[in-house]
Short mmCIF file of C-alpha atoms and ligand atoms in Angstrom, two decimals:
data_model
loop_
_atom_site.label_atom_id
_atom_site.label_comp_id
_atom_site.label_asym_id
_atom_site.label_seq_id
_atom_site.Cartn_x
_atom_site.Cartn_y
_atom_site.Cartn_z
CA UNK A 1168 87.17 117.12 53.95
CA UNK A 1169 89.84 116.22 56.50
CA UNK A 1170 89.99 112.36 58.22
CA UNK A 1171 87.79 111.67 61.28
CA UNK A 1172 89.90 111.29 64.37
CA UNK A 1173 87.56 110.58 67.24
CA UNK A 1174 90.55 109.28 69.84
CA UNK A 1175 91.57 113.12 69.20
CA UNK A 1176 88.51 114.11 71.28
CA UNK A 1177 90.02 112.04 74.66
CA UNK A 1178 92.30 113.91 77.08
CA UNK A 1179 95.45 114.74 76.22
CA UNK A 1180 97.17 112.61 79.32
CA UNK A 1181 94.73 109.51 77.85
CA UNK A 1182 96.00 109.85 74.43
CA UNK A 1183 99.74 109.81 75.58
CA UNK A 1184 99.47 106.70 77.31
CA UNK A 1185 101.61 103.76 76.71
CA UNK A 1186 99.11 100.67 76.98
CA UNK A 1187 100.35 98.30 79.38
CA UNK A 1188 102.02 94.66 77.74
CA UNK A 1189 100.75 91.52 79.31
CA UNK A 1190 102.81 88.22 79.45
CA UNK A 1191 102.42 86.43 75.98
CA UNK A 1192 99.10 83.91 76.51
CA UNK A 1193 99.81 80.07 75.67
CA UNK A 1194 97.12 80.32 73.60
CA UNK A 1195 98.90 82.99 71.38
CA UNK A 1196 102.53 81.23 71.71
CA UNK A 1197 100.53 77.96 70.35
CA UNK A 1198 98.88 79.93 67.70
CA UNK A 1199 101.86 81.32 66.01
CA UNK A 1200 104.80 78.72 66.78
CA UNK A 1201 102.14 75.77 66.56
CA UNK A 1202 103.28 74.31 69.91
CA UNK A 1203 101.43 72.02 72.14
CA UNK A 1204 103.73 71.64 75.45
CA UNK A 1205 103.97 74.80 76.45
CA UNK A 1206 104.67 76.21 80.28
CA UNK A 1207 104.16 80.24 80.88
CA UNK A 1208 106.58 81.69 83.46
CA UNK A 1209 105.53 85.05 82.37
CA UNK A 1210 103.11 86.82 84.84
CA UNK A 1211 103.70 85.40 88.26
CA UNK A 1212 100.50 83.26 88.33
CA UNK A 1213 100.32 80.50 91.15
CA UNK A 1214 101.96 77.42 88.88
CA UNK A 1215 99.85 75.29 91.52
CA UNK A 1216 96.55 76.55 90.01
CA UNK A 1217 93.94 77.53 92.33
CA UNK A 1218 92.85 75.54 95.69
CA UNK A 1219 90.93 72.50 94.96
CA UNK A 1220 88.07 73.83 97.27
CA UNK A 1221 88.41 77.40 95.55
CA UNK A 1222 87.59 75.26 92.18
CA UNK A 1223 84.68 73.35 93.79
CA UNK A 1224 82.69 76.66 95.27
CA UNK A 1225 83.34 78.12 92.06
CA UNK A 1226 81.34 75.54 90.13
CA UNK A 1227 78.92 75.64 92.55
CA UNK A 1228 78.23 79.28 92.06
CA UNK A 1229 77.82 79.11 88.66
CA UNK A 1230 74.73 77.86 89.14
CA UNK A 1231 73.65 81.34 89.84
CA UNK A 1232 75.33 83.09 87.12
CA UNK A 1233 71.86 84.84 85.83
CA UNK A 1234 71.86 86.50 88.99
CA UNK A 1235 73.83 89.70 89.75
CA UNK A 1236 76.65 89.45 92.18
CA UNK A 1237 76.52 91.12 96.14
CA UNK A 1238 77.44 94.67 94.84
CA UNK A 1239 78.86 94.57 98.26
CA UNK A 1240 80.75 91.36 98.43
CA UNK A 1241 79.25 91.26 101.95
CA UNK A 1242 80.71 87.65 102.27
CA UNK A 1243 83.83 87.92 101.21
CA UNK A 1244 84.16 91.05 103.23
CA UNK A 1245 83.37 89.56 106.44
CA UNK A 1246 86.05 86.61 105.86
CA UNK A 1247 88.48 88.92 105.21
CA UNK A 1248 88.15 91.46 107.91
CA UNK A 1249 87.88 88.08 110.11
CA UNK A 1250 91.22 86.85 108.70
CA UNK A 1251 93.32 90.40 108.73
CA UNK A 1252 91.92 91.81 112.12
CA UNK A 1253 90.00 94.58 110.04
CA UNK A 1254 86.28 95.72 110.08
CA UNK A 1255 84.66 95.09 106.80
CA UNK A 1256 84.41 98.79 106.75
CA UNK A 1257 88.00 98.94 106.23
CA UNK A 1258 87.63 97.24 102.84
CA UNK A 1259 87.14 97.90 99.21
CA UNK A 1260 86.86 94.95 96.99
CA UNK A 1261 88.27 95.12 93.06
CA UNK A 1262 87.98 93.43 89.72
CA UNK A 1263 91.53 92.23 90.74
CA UNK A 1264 93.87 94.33 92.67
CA UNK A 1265 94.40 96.73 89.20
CA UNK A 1266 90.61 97.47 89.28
CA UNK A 1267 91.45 99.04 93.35
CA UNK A 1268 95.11 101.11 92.10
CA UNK A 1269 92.78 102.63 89.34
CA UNK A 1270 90.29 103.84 91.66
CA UNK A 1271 92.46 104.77 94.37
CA UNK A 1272 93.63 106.99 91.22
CA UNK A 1273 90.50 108.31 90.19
CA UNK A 1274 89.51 109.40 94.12
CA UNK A 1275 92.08 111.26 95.01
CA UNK A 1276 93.84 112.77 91.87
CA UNK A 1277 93.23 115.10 89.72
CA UNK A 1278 95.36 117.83 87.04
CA UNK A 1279 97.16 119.87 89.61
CA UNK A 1280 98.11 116.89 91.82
CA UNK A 1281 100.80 114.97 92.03
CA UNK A 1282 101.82 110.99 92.50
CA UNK A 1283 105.19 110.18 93.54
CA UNK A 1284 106.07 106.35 92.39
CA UNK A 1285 109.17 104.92 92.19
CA UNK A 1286 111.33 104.44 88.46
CA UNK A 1287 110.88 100.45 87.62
CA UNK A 1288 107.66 100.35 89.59
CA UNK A 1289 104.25 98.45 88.27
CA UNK A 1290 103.39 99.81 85.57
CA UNK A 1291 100.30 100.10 86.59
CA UNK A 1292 100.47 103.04 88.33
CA UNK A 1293 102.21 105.44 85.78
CA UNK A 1294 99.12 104.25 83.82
CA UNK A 1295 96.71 104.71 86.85
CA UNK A 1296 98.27 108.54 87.21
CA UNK A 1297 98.12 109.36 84.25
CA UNK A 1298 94.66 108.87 82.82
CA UNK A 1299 93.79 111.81 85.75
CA UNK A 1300 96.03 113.95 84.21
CA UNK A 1301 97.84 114.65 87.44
CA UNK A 1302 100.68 115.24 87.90
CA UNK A 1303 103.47 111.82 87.72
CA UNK A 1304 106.56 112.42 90.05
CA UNK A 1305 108.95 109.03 88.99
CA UNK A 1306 111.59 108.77 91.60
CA UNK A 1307 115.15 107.30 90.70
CA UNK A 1308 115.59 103.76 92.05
CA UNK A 1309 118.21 102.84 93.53
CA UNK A 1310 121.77 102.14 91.44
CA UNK A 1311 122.10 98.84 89.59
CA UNK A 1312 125.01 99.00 91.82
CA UNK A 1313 123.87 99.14 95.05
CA UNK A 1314 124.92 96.79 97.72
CA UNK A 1315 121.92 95.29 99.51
CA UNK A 1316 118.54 96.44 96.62
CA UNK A 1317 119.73 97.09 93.32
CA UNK A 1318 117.10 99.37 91.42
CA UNK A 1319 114.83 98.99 94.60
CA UNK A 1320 112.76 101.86 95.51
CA UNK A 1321 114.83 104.85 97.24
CA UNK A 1322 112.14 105.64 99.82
CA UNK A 1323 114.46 108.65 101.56
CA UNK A 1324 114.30 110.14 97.98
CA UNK A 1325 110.47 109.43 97.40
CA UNK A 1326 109.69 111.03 100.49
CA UNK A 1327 112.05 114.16 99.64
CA UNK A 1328 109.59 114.13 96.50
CA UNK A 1329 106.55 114.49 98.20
CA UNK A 1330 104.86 118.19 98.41
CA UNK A 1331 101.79 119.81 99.44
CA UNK A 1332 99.96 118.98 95.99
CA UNK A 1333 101.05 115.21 95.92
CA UNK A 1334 97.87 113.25 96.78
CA UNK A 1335 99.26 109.46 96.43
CA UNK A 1336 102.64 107.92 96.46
CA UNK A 1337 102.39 104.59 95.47
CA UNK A 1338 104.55 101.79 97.08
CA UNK A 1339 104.97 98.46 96.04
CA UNK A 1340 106.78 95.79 98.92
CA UNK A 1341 107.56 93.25 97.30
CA UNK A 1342 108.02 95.44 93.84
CA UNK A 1343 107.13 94.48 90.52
CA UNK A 1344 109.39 93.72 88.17
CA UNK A 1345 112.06 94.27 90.37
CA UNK A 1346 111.42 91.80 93.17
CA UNK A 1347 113.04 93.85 95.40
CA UNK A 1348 111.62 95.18 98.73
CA UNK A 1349 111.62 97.69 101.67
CA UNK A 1350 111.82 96.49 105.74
CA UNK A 1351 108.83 97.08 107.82
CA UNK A 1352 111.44 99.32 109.89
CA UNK A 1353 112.30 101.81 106.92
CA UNK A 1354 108.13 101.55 106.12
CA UNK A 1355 107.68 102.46 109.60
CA UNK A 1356 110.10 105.70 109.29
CA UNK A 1357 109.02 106.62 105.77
CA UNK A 1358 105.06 106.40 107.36
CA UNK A 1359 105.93 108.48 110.53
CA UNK A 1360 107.60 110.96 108.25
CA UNK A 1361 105.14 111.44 105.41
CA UNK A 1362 102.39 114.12 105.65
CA UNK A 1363 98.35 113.73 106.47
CA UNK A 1364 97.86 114.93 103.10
CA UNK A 1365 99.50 112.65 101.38
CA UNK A 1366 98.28 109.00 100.90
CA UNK A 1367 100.33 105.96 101.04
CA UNK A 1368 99.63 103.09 98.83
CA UNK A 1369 101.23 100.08 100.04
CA UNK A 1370 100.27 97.31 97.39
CA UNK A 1371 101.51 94.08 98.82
CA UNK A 1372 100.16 91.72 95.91
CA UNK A 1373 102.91 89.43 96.68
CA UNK A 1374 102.45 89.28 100.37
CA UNK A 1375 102.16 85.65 101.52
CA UNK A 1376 105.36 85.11 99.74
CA UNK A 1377 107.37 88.17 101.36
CA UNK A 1378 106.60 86.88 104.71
CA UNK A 1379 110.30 85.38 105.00
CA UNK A 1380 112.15 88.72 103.71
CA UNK A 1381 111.10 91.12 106.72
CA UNK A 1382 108.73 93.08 104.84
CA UNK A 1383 106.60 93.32 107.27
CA UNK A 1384 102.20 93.68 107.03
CA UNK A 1385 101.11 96.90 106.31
CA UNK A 1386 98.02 96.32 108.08
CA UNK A 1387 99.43 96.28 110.98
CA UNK A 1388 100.23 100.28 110.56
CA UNK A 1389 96.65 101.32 109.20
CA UNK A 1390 95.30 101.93 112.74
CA UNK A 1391 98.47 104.67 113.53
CA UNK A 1392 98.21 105.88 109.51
CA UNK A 1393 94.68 106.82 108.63
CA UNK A 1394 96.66 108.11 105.52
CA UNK A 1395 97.42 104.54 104.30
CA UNK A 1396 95.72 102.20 102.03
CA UNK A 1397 97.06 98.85 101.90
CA UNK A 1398 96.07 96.82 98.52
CA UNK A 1399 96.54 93.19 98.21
CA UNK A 1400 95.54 90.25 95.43
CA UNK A 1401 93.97 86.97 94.67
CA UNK A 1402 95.80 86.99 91.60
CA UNK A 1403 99.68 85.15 92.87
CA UNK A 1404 99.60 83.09 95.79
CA UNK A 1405 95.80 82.37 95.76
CA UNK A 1406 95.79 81.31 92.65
CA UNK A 1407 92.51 83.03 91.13
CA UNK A 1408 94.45 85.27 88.68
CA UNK A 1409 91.56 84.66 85.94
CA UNK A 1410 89.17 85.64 88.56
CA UNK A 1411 90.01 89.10 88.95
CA UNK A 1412 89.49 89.52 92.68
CA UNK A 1413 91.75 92.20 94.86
CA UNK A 1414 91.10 94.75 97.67
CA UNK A 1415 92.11 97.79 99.78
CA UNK A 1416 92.50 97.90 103.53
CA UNK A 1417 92.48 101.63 104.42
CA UNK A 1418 90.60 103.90 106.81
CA UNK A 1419 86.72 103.87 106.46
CA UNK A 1420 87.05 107.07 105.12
CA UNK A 1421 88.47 106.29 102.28
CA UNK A 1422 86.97 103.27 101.78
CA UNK A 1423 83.54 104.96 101.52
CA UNK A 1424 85.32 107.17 99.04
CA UNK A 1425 86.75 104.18 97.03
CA UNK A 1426 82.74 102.46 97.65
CA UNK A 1427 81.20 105.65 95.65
CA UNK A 1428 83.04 105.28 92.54
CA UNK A 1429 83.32 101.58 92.23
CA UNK A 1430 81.11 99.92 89.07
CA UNK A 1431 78.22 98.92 91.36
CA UNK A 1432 79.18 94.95 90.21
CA UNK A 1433 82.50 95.17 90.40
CA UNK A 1434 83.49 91.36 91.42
CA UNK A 1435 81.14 88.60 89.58
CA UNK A 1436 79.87 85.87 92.10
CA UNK A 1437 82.00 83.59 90.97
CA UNK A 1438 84.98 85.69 92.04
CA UNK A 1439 83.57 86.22 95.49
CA UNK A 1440 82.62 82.57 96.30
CA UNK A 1441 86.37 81.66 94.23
CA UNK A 1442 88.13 84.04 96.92
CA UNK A 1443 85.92 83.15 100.02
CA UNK A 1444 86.77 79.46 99.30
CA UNK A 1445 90.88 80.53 99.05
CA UNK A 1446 90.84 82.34 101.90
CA UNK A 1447 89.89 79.55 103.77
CA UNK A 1448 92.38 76.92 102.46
CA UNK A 1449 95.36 77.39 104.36
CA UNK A 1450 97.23 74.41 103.63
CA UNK A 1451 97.07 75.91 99.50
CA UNK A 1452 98.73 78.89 100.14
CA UNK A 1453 101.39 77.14 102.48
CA UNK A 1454 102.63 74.45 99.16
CA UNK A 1455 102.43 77.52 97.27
CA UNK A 1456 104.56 79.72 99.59
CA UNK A 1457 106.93 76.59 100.10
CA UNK A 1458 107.19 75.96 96.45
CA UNK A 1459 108.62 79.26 95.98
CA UNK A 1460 110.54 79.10 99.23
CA UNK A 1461 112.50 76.44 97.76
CA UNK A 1462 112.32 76.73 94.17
CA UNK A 1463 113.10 80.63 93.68
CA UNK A 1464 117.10 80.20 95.71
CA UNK A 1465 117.78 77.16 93.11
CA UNK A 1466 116.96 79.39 90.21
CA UNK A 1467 118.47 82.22 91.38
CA UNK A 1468 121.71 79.75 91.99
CA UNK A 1469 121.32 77.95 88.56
CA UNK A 1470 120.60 81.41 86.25
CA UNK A 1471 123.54 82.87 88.40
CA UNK A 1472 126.02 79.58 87.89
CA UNK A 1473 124.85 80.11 84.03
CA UNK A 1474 126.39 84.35 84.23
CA UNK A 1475 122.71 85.49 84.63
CA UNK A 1476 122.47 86.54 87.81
CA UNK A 1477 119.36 87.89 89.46
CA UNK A 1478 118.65 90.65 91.93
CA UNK A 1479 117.18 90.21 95.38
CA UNK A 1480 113.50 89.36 95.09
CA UNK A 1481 110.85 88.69 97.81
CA UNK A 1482 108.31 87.32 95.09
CA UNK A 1483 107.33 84.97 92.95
CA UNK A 1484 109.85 85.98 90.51
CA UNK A 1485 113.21 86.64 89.91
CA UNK A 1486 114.51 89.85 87.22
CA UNK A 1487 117.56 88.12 85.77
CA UNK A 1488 120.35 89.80 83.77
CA UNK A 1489 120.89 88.52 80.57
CA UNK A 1490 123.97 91.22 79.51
CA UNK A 1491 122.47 93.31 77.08
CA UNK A 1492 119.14 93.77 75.38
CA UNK A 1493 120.29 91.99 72.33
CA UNK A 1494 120.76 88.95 74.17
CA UNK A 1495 118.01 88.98 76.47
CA UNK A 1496 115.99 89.28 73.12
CA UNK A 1497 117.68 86.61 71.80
CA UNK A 1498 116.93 84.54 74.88
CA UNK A 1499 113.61 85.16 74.80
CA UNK A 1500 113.29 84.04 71.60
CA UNK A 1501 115.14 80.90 72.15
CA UNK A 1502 113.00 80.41 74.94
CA UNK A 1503 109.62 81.03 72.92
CA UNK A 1504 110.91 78.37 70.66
CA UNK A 1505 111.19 75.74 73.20
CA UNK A 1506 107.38 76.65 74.38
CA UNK A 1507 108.64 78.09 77.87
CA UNK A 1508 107.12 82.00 78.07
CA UNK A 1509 109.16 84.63 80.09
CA UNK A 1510 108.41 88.48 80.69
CA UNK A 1511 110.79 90.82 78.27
CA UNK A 1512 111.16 93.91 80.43
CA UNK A 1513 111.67 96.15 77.83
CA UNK A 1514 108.61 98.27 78.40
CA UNK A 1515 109.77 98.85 82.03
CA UNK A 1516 113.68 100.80 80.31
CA UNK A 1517 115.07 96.95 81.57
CA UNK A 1518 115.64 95.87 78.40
CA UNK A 1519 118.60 93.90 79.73
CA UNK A 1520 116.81 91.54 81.99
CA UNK A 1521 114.13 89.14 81.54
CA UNK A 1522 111.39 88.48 84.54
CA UNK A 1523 110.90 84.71 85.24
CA UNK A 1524 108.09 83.04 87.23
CA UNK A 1525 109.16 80.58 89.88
CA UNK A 1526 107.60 77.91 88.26
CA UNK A 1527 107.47 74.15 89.27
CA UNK A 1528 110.69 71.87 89.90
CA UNK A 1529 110.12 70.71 86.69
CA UNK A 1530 109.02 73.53 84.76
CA UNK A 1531 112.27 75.65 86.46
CA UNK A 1532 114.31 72.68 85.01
CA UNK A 1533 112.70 72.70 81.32
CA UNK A 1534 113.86 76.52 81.61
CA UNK A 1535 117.18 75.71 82.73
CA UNK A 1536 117.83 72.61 79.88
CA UNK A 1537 116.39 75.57 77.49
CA UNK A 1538 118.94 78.34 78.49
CA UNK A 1539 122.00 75.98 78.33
CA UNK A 1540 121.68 74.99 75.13
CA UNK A 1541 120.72 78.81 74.19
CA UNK A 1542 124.37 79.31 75.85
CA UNK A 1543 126.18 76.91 73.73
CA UNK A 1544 124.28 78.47 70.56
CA UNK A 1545 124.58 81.91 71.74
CA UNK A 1546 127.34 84.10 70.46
CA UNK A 1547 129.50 85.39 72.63
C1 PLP B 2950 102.85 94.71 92.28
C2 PLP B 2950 101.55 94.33 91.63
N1 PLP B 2950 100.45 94.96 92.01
C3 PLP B 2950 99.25 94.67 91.48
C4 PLP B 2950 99.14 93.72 90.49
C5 PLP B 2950 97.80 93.50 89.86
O1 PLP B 2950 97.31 92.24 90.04
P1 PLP B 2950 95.78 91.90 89.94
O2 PLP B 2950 95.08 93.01 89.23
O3 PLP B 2950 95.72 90.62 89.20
O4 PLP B 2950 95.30 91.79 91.36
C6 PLP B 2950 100.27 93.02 90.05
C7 PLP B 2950 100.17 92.02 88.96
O5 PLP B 2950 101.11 91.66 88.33
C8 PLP B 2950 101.50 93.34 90.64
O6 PLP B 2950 102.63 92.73 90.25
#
């Protein structure tokens, strides 16, 4: 009798995927190497934690944790259209911002569709695509060697790549790993351009900190683009990325589409009282935004004084070349040993680089002490 092989009976464009590779835990890194003092710069978590009064309305609502959530986050909802000039209409909450590119996914594809996404985008969305079975159209970045956005998404060619069958194209300003990111002017051509059957998914999880770089705020287009769904995150600058909390901005339409296929639960109470509480403390999300405002130039400048240098990035991160993917293995290794946890890129086809965190002063300058005497070490 032949072998069982029940994961034979899922899809064909399930069994194909690649699972995605989250940033190492401490807990693991302690686990194997036996380390105590260890700092992860590895997923572009908040290295401020979460707001004091985020913390506080948490414990508070777990108090209530054997009852079930507000299925419709009414709450949270209206604080959020209050703070981003929506109506709560307009909104789609998720089990973190993943949870909304997943069903944006499962609503509007489907085999015989198409969704255009950038090469070097989150890899979420090949993931996201592909479980539908549509159809994945990855568009060439731009060239390492390109003056101003080095592998940054070529919108001109991702708009050439849209056709009467493609149902998404997903759009990520400031993009993950890259860092790199796209003007609200070039948005605004690429939105005018792009057809009513097509929608745009403008995930801005790294908004608060892109503020400086001229990205612009894609809400501020959803009333002229009904065809645009803007998805943003508690996860970075708010601090709440254990939470899992995220949303969609979009036209009511599709937010009523997006409603229907949600779990009914799909944020816990402690999530929505967590984000409600965030929202609301301001002063949080300014240290966090000036942390990075200052601390992200002096790593760029330190990484790129040590012959790593870094490309453009509008987020919490910087993707920094390390030469070859020998040595950025190597690296990361050295670094593992000295309890500091980076993101190899290797699963992105940038096996060259390593992503970094913008972490605290301090942390940034454990990194730094770490990679010097990796250099001395290092072969040539
Ligand atoms: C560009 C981008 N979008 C979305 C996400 C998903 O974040 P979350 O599900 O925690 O909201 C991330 C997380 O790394 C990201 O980098």
């Amino acid at each position: 009798m032949s072998e069982p092989h029940p994961g034979a009976l899922a899809s064909d464009s399930v069994r194909h995927i690649a699972p995605y590779t989250p940033g190492k835990p401490v807990s693991e890194l302690a686990r194997e190497l036996g380390l105590t003092d260890i700092i992860k710069l590895a997923s572009n978590e908040n290295p401020l934690g979460a707001s004091p009064a985020a913390i506080a309305a948490m414990q508070a609502a777990l108090a209530e944790a054997w009852v079930y959530p507000d299925g419709g986050g009414h709450a949270l909802k209206q604080a959020l259209a209050a703070r981003l000039g929506a109506a709560p209409a307009q909104l789609t909450l998720g089990n973190g911002s993943n949870d909304v590119l997943v069903l944006l996914a499962e609503a509007f594809l489907t085999p015989g569709t198409e969704a255009v996404y950038s090469q070097y985008c989150f890899a979420v969305y090949p993931l996201a695509v592909q479980a539908t079975g549509a159809r994945a159209v990855v568009v060439p970045a731009l060239p390492a060697t390109h003056a101003t956005m080095p592998l940054g998404h070529d919108l001109d060619a991702m708009l050439a790549a849209v056709t009467p069958a493609t149902r998404l194209v997903f759009i990520a300003n400031p993009n993950n790993p890259t860092g790199t990111w796209l003007e609200a002017a070039a948005l605004e051509r690429f939105l005018a351009r792009v057809p009513a059957t097509t929608l745009v998914v403008l995930d801005e999880a790294y908004f608060e900190y892109a503020a400086q770089a001229g990205c612009g705020d894609g809400l501020r287009w959803l009333g002229s683009h009904p065809n645009l769904a803007v998805v943003r995150t508690f996860s970075k600058a708010y601090g709440l990325a254990a939470l899992r909390v995220g949303f969609a901005a979009s036209h009511p339409e599709v937010a009523d589409v997006l409603n229907r296929i949600r779990q009914p639960f799909n944020v816990n109470s402690i999530a929505l009282e967590g984000a409600r509480a965030a929202l609301a403390d301001s002063a949080h999300i300014e240290r966090s935004v000036a942390l990075v405002a200052a601390e992200r130039p002096r790593l760029a400048r330190e990484l790129a004084a040590r012959g790593l240098p870094v490309l453009p990035s509008a987020g919490n991160f910087v993707l920094a070349h390390i030469g070859s993917a020998a040595r950025a293995a190597a690296l990361n290794d050295a670094l593992l040993r000295g309890g500091v946890i980076v993101r190899p890129v290797g699963n992105y086809g940038l096996a060259e680089y390593l992503r970094i965190t913008v972490g605290r002063p301090e942390e940034n300058t454990r990194l730094l002490a770490l990679i010097d005497v990796w250099l001395r070490g290092a072969p040539a």
